[in-house]
Short mmCIF file of C-alpha atoms and ligand atoms in Angstrom, two decimals:
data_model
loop_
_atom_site.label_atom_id
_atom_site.label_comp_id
_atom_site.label_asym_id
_atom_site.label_seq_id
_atom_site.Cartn_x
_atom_site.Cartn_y
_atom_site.Cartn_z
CA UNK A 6 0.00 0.00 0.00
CA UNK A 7 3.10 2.36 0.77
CA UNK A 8 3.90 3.41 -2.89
CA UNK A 9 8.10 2.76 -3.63
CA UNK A 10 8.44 6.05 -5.02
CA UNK A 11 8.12 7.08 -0.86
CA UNK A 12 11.50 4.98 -0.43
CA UNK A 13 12.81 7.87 -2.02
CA UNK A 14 12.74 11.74 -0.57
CA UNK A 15 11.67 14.78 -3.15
CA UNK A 16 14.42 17.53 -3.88
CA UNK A 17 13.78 18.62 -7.55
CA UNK A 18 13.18 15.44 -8.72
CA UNK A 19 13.03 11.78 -6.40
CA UNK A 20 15.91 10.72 -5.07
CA UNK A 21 17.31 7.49 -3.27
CA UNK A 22 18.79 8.16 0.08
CA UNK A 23 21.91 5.97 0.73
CA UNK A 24 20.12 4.15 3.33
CA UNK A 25 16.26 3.70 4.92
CA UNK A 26 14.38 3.31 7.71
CA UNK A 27 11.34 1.19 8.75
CA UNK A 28 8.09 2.89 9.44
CA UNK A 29 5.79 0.83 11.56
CA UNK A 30 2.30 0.47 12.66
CA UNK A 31 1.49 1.02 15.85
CA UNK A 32 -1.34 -0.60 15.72
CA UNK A 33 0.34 -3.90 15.25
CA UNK A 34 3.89 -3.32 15.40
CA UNK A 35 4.25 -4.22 11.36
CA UNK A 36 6.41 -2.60 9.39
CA UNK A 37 4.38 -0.78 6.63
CA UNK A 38 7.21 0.63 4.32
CA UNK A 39 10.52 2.25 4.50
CA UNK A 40 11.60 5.97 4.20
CA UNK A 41 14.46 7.87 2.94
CA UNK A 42 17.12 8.43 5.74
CA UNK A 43 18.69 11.80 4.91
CA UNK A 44 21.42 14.14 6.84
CA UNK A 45 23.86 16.41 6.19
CA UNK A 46 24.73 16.28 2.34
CA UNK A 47 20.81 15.65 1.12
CA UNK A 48 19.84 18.93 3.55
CA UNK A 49 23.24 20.67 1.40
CA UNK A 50 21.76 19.55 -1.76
CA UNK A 51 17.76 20.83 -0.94
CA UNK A 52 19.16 24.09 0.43
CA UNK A 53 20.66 24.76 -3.03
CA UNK A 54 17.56 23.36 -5.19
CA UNK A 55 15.47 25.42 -2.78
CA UNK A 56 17.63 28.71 -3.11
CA UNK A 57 17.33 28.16 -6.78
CA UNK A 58 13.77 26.82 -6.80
CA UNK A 59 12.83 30.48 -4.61
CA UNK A 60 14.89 32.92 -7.33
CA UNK A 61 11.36 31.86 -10.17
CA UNK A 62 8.76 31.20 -7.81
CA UNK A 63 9.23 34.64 -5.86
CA UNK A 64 8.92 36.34 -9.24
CA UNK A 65 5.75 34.28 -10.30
CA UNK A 66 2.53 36.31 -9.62
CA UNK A 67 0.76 36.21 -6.28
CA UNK A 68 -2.66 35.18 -8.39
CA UNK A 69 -0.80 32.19 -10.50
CA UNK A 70 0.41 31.11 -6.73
CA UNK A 71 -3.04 31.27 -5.64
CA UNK A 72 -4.47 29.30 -9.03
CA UNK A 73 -1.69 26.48 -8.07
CA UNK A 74 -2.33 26.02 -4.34
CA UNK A 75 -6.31 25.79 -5.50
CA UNK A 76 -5.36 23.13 -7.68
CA UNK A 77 -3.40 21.44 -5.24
CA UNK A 78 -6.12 22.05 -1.99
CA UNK A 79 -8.34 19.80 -4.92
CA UNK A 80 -6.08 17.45 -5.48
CA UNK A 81 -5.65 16.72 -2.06
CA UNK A 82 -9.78 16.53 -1.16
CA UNK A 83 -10.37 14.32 -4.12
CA UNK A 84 -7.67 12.06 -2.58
CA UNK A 85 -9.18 12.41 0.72
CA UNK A 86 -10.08 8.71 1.83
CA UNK A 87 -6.36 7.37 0.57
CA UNK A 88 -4.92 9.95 2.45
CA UNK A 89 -6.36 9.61 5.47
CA UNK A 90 -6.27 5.70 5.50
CA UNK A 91 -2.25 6.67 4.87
CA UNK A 92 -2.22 8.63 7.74
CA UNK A 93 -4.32 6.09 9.97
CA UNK A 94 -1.70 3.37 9.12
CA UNK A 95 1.58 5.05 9.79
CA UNK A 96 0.22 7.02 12.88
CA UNK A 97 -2.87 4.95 14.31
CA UNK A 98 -5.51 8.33 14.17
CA UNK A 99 -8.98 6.59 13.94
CA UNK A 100 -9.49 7.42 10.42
CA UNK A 101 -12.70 9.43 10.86
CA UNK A 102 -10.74 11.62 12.63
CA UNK A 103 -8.08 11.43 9.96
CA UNK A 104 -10.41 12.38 7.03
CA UNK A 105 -11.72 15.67 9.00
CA UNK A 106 -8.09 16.43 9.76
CA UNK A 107 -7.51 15.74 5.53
CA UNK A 108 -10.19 18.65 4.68
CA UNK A 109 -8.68 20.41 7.62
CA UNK A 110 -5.40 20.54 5.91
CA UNK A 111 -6.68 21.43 2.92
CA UNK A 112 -8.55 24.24 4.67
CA UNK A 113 -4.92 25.94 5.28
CA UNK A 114 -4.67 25.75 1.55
CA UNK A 115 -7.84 26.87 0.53
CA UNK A 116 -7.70 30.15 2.71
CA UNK A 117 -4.14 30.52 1.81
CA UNK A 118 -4.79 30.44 -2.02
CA UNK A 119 -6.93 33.50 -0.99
CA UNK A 120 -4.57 35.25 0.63
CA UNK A 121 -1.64 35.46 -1.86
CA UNK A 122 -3.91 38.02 -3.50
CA UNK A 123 -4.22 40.30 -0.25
CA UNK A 124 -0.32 41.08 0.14
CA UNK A 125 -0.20 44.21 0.40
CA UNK A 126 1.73 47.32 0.41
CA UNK A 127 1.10 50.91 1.88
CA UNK A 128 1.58 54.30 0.37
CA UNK A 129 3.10 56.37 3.69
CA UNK A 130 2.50 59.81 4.71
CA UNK A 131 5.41 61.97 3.45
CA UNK A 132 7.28 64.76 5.51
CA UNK A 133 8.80 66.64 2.45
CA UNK A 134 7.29 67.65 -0.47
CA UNK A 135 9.58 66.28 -2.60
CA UNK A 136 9.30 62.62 -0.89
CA UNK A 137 7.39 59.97 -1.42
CA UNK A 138 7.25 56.67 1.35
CA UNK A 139 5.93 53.43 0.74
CA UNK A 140 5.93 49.89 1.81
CA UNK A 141 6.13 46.84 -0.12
CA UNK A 142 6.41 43.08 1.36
CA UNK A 143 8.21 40.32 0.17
CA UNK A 144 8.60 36.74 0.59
CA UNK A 145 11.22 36.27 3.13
CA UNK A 146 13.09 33.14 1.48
CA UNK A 147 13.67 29.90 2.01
CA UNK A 148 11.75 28.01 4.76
CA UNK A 149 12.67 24.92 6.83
CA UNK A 150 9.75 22.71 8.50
CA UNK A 151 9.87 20.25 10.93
CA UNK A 152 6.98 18.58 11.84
CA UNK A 153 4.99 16.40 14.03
CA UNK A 154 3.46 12.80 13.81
CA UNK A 155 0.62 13.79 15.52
CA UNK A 156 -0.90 15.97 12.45
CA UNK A 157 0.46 14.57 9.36
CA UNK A 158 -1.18 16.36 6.44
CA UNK A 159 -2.57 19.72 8.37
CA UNK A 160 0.76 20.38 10.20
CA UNK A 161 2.53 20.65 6.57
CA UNK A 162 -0.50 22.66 5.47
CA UNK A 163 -0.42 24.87 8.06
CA UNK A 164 3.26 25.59 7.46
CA UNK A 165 3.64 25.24 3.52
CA UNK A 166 0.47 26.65 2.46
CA UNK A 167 0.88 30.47 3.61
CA UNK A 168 5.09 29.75 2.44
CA UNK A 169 4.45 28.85 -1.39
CA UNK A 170 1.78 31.60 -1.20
CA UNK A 171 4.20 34.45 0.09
CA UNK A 172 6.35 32.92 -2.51
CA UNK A 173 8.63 31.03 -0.29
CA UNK A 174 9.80 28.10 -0.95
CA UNK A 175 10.11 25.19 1.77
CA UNK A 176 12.01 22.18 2.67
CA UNK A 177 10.00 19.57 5.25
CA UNK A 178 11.75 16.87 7.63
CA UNK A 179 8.56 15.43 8.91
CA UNK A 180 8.17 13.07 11.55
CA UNK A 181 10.05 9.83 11.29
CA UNK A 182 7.23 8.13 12.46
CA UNK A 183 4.61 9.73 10.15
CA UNK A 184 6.25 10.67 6.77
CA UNK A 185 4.39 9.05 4.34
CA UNK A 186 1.52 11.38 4.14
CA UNK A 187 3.84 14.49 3.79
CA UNK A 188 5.89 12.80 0.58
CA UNK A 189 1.95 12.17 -0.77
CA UNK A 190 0.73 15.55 -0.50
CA UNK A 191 3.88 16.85 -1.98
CA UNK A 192 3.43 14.63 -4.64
CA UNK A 193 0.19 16.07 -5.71
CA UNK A 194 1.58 19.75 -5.14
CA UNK A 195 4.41 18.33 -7.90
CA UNK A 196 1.28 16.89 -10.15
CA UNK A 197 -0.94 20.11 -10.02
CA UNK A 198 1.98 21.42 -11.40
CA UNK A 199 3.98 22.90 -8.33
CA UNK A 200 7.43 23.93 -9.71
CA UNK A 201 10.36 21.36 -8.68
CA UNK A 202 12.00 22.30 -5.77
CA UNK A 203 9.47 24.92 -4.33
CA UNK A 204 8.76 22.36 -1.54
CA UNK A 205 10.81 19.40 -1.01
CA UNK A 206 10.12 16.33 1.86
CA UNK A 207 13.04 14.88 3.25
CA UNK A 208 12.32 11.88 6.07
CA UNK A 209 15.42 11.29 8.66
CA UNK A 210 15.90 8.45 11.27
CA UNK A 211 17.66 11.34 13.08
CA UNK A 212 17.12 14.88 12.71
CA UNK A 213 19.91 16.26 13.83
CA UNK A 214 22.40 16.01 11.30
CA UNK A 215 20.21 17.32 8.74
CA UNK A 216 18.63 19.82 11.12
CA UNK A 217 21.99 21.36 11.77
CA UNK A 218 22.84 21.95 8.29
CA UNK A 219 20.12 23.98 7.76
CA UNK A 220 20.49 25.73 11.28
CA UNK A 221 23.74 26.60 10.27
CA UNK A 222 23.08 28.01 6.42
CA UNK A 223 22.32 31.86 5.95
CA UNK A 224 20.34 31.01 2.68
CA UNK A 225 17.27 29.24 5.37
CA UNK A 226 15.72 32.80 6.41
CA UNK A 227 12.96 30.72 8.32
CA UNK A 228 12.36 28.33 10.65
CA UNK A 229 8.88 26.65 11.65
CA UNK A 230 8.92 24.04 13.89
CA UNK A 231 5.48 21.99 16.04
CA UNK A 232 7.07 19.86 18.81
CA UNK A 233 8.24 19.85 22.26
CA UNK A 234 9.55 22.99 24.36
CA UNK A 235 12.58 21.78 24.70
CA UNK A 236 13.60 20.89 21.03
CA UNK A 237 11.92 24.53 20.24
CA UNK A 238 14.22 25.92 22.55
CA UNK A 239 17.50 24.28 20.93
CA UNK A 240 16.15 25.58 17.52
CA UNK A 241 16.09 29.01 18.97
CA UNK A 242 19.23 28.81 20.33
CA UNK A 243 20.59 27.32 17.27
CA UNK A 244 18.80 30.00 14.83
CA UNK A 245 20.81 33.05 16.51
CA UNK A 246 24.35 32.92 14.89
CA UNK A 247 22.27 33.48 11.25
CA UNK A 248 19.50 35.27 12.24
CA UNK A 249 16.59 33.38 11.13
CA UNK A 250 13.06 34.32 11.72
CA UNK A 251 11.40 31.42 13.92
CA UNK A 252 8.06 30.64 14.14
CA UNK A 253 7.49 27.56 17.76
CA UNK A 254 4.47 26.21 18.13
CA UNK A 255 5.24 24.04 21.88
CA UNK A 256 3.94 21.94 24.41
CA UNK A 257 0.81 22.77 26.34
CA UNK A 258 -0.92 21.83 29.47
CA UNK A 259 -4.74 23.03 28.69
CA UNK A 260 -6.90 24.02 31.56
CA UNK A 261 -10.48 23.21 31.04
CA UNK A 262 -12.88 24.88 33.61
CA UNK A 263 -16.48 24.44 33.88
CA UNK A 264 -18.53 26.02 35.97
CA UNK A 265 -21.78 24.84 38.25
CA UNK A 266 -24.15 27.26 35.61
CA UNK A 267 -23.01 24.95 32.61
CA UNK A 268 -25.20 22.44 30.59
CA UNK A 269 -23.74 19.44 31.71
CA UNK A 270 -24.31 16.93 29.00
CA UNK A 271 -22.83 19.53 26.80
CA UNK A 272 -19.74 20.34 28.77
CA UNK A 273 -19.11 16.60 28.73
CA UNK A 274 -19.20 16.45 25.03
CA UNK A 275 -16.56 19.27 24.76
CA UNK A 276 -14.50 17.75 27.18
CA UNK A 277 -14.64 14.83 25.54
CA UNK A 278 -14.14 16.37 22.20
CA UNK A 279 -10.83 18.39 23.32
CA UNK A 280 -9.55 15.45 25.54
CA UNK A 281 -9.68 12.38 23.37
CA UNK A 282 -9.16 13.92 20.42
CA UNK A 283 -6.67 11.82 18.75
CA UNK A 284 -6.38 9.29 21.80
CA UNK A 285 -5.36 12.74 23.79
CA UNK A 286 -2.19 13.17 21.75
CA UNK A 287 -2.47 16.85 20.37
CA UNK A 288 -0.87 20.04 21.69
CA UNK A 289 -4.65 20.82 22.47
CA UNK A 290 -6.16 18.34 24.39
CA UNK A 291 -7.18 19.37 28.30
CA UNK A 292 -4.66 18.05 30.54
CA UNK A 293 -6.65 19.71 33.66
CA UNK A 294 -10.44 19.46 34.16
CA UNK A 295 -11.51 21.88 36.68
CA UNK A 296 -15.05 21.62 37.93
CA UNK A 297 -17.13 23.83 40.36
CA UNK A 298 -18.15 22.18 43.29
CA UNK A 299 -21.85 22.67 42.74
CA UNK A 300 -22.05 19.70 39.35
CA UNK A 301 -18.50 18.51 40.39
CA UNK A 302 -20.29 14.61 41.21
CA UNK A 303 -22.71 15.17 38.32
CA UNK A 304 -20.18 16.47 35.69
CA UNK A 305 -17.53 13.14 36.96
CA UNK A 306 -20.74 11.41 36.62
CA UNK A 307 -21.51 11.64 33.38
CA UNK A 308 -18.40 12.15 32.30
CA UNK A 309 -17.27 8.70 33.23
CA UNK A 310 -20.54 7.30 31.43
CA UNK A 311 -19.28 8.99 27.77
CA UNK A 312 -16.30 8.05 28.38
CA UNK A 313 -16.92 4.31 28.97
CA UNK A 314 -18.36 4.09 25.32
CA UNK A 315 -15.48 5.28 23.54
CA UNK A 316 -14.46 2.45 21.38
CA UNK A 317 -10.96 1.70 21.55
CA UNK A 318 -9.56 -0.22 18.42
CA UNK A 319 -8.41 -0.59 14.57
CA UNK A 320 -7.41 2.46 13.37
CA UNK A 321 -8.90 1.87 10.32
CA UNK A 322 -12.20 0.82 11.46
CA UNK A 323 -14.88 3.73 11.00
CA UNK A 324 -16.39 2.63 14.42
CA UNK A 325 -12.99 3.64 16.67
CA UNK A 326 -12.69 6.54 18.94
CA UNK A 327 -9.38 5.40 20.14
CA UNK A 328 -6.34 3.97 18.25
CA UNK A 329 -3.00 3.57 19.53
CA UNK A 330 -0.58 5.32 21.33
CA UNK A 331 2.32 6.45 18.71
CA UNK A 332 5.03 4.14 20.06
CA UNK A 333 6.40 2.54 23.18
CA UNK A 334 7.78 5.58 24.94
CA UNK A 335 4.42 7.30 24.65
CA UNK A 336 2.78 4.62 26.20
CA UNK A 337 5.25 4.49 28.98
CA UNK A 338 4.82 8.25 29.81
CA UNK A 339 1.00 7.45 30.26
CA UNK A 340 1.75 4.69 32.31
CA UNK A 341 3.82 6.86 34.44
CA UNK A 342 1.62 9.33 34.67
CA UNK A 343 -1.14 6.96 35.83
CA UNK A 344 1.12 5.24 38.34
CA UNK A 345 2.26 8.19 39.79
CA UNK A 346 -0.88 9.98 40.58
CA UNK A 347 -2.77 7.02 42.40
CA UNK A 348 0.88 6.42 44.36
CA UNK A 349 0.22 9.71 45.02
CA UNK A 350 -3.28 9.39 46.31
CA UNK A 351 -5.26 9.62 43.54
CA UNK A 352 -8.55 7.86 42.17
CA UNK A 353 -8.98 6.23 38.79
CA UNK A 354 -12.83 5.77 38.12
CA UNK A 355 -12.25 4.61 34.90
CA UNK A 356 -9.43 2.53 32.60
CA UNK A 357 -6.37 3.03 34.00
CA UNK A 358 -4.41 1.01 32.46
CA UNK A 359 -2.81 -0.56 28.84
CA UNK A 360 -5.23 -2.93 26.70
CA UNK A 361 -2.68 -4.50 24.73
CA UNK A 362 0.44 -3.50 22.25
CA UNK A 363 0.18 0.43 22.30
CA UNK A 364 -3.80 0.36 23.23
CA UNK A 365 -4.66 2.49 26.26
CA UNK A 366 -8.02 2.31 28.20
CA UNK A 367 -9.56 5.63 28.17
CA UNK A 368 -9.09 7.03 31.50
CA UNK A 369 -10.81 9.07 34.48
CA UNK A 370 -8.55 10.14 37.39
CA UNK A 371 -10.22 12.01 40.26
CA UNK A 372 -8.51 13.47 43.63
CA UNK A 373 -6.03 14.60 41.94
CA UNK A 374 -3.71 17.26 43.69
CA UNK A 375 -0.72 19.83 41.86
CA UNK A 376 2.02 17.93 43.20
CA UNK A 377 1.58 14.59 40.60
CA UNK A 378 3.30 14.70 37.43
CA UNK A 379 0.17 14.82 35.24
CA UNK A 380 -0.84 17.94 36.56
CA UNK A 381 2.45 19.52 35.53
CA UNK A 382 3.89 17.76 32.64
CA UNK A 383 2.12 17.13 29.18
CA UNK A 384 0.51 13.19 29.57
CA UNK A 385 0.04 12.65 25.82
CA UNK A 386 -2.27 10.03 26.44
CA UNK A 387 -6.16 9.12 26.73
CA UNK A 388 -6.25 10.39 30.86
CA UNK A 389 -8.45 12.78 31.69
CA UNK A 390 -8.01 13.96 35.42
CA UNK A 391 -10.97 15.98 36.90
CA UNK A 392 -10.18 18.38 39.86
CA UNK A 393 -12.90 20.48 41.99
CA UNK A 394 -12.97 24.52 42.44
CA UNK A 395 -14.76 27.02 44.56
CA UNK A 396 -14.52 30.25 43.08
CA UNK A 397 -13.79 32.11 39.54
CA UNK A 398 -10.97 33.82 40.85
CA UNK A 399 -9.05 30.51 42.57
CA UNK A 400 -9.96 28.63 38.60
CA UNK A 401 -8.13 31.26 36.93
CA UNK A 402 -5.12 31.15 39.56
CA UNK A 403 -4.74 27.06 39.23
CA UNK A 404 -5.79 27.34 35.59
CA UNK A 405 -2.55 29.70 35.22
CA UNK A 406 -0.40 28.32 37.20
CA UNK A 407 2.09 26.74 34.68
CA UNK A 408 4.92 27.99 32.50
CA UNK A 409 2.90 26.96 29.23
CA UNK A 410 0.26 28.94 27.44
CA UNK A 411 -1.07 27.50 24.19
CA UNK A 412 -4.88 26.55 24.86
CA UNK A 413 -7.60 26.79 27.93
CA UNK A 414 -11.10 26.65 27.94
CA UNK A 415 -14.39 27.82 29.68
CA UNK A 416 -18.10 26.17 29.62
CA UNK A 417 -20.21 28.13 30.99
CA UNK A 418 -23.27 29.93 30.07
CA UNK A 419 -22.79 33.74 31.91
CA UNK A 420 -21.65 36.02 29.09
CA UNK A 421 -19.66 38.16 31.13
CA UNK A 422 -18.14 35.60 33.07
CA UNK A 423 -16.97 33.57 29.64
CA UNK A 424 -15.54 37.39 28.65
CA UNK A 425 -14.04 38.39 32.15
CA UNK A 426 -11.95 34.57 32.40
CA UNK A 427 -11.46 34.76 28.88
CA UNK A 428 -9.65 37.96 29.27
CA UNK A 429 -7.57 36.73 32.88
CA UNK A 430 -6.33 33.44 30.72
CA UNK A 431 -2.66 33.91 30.11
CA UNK A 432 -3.16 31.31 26.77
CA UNK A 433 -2.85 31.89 22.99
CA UNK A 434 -6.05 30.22 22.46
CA UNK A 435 -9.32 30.25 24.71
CA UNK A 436 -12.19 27.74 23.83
CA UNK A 437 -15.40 29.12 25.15
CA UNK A 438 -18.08 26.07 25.15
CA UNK A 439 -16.08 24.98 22.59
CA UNK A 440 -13.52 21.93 23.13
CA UNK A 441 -11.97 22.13 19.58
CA UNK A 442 -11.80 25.70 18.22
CA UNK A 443 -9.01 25.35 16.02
CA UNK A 444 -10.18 26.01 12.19
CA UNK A 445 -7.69 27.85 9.15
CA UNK A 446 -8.53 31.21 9.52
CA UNK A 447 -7.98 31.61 13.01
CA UNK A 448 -4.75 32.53 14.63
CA UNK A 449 -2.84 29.41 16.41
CA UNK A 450 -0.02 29.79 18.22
CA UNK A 451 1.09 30.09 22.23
CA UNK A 452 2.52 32.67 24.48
CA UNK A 453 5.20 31.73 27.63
CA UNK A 454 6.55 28.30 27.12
CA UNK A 455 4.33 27.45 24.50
CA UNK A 456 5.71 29.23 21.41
CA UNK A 457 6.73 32.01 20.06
CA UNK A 458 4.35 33.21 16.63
CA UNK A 459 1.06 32.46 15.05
CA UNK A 460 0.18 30.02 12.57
CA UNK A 461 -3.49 30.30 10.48
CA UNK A 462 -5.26 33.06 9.30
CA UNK A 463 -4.15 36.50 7.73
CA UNK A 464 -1.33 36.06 10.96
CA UNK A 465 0.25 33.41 9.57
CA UNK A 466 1.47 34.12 6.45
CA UNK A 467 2.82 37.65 7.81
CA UNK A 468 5.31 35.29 9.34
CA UNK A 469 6.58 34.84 5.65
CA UNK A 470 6.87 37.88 4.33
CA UNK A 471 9.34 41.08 4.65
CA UNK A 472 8.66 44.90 4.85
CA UNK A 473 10.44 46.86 2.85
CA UNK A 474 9.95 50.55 2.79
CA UNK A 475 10.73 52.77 -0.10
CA UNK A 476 11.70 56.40 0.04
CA UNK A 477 10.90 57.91 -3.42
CA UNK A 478 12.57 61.32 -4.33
CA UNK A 479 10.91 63.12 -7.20
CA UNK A 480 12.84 66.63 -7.51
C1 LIG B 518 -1.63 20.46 17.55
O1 LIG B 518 -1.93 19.68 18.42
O2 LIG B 518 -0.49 20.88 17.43
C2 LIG B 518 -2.63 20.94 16.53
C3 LIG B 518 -4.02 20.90 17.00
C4 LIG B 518 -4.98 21.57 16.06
O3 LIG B 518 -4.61 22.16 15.04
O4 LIG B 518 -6.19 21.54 16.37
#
């Protein structure tokens, strides 16, 4: 099923790698094909096809930009099922949820075809008569991605859409366990006609070698990256001696607070939505459910019932909820987490524990308390741990209390309370009755430990693009 062309990584044209690496299932441990393993002199080689590839496809009109990345946000929907069962098999999303993340992706394109033809310039106010001031921006250059298993196809949207539209070109390392799906969708950017070179996949075993080429090379003038906080932070580190404009999107540890006034058997469903949203392995998903004391019981209650009927199975089944964890170490960082909160006191009410290969039980932890691992690091995992409040102001204050910042949310049903704790949130993002608010045209993106930046939207492809003012005389 894993085409052989994808043995090969996509500079200009496909190319063999000197050696491979095996990409397995994790639903069954199978090995499902075997990717290009690239470093240093492949990264040397796409640095110059994309410095070349960026000296055309800047001078190419922002409308024929936007006709291609039409064609290629087409290509990609009329694909959609193959895709997504792609993306199901090398990264065990239940493929429902991988064909709504498939139209997702090709949302970024779709709004980003648009908005190649709203870069704009300004015409400046001039303080001599014989001046004239204006702006123009440009497309800042060559872009490097790396990206995350956890969003195959809408984490290279995301990042590559609002790039080829500024006129950028862009070189991806996706994730070695997920890189199938990004050599397919650049496949079908080549066959709509994309220009060779404009945006290149290159799968490694090991990303450093490659990563520090392009670290390291003036001619990468941007750097995107969707990961950890600490890998973010190297990249920053490692981006100062040339300069290069970063854009971080980090960890997270999402608050979710509802409050006694909500709809319960809606606030489950969002909680449910945001939590076990890809088996609880996005930068999004709730890590903290904080519940007023007044529905506390009822909310855990219910919650516990929904959560019981999630189906936990074959990825590529259209009845799962659940697949897999994405490998080993994931699953042992659940376990952890699990272990260490009821050592530490607390309840589990529901699952608890591993089904089988990389399978975990979806999970309900109660009396939980700030001092247990889960409460301060990122689980990863299907564990949802539920935690009772008094007041607004005392939600807020445990809802901020952590160096991240990338999503929280709110249910509740008092206007000016959802405005008032909206505003007090110290997060990039704030769901309000809404447990999955991410779409395309909205910015994305955290603030403290969670990033540095904005992805989506008119925001992100500002992150691509220069200012350059021009001072006209006319004596
Ligand atoms: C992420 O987890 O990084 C992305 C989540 C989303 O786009 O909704």
């Amino acid at each position: 099923m894993i085409p052989s062309t994808y043995e090969r990584y996509l500079t200009d044209d496909w190319h063999h790698a000197t050696s491979t690496f095996p990409v397995t299932s994790p639903a069954d441990g199978s090995t499902i094909g075997h990717a290009a393993d690239c470093g240093a002199s492949e990264a040397e080689a796409a640095i110059d096809v994309s410095w070349r590839a960026f000296e055309s496809w800047r001078a190419t009109t922002p409308f024929e930009r936007s006709a291609l990345l039409r064609r290629w946000q087409e290509a990609i929907l009329s694909q959609r099922d193959e895709i997504a069962e792609l993306m199901s098999t090398e990264m065990g999303k239940p493929v429902r949820e991988s064909r709504a993340e498939v139209a997702y992706a090709a949302g970024f394109i779709e709004w980003y075809a648009e908005e190649a033809k709203r870069v704009e310039g300004s015409w400046l106010a001039s303080a001599r008569p014989n001046r004239r001031a204006l702006t123009m921006r440009q497309p800042i250059g060559p872009a490097y991605a790396v990206t995350p298993w956890n969003f195959p196809a809408a984490m290279i949207t995301r990042k590559a859409a609002p790039a080829l539209a500024a006129g950028c070109t862009m070189i991806v390392k996706p994730a070695e366990q997920a890189p199938f799906t990004a050599l397919r969708l650049a496949e079908l950017w080549a066959e709509v006609g994309g220009p060779s070179g404009t945006l290149q996949v290159l799968p490694a075993a090991d990303p450093v070698p490659m990563t520090k080429v392009m670290m390291a090379d003036p001619r990468i003038r941007k750097v995107t990256f969707t990961g950890s906080t600490e890998v973010g932070r190297l990249l920053y580190r490692q981006s100062a001696d040339t300069l290069k404009r970063l854009s971080l999107e980090l960890g997270g540890h999402a608050p979710y607070i509802v409050f006694d006034d909500a709809d319960v058997d809606r606030a489950v469903r969002e909680v449910i939505a945001c939590k076990f949203r890809n088996a609880g392995q996005t930068c999004v998903c709730t890590n903290r459910i904080y519940v007023q004391a007044g529905i506390h019981d009822a909310f855990t209650a219910a919650l516990v019932e929904a959560v019981a009927k999630l189906r936990v199975g074959d990825p590529l089944s259209a009845e799962t909820d659940i697949g897999p964890l994405i490998d080993e170490q994931g699953m042992e960082k659940v376990e952890a987490h699990v272990a260490d909160a009821v050592a530490r006191g607390a309840t589990v009410l529901l699952g608890g524990s591993r089904v089988d290969g990389l399978f975990f039980q979806p999970t309900v932890v109660t009396g939980v308390d700030p001092d247990m691992v889960l409460m301060h690091e990122e689980t990863f995992g299907p564990v949802a741990p539920v935690l009772v409040f008094d007041t607004e102001e005392e939600a807020i204050e445990r809802a901020n209390a952590t160096p991240y910042g990338l999503a929280a949310y709110v249910y509740t049903n008092d206007l000016a309370r959802a405005l008032r704790v909206s505003e007090a949130l110290e997060y990039g993002i704030v769901g309000v009755n809404d447990g999955v608010p991410a779409v395309p045209h909205a910015p994305f993106g955290g603030v403290k430990q969670s990033g540095i930046g904005r992805e989506g939207g008119h925001w992100g492809i500002d992150e691509y693009l220069e200012v350059k003012y021009v001072s006209l005389g006319i004596e």
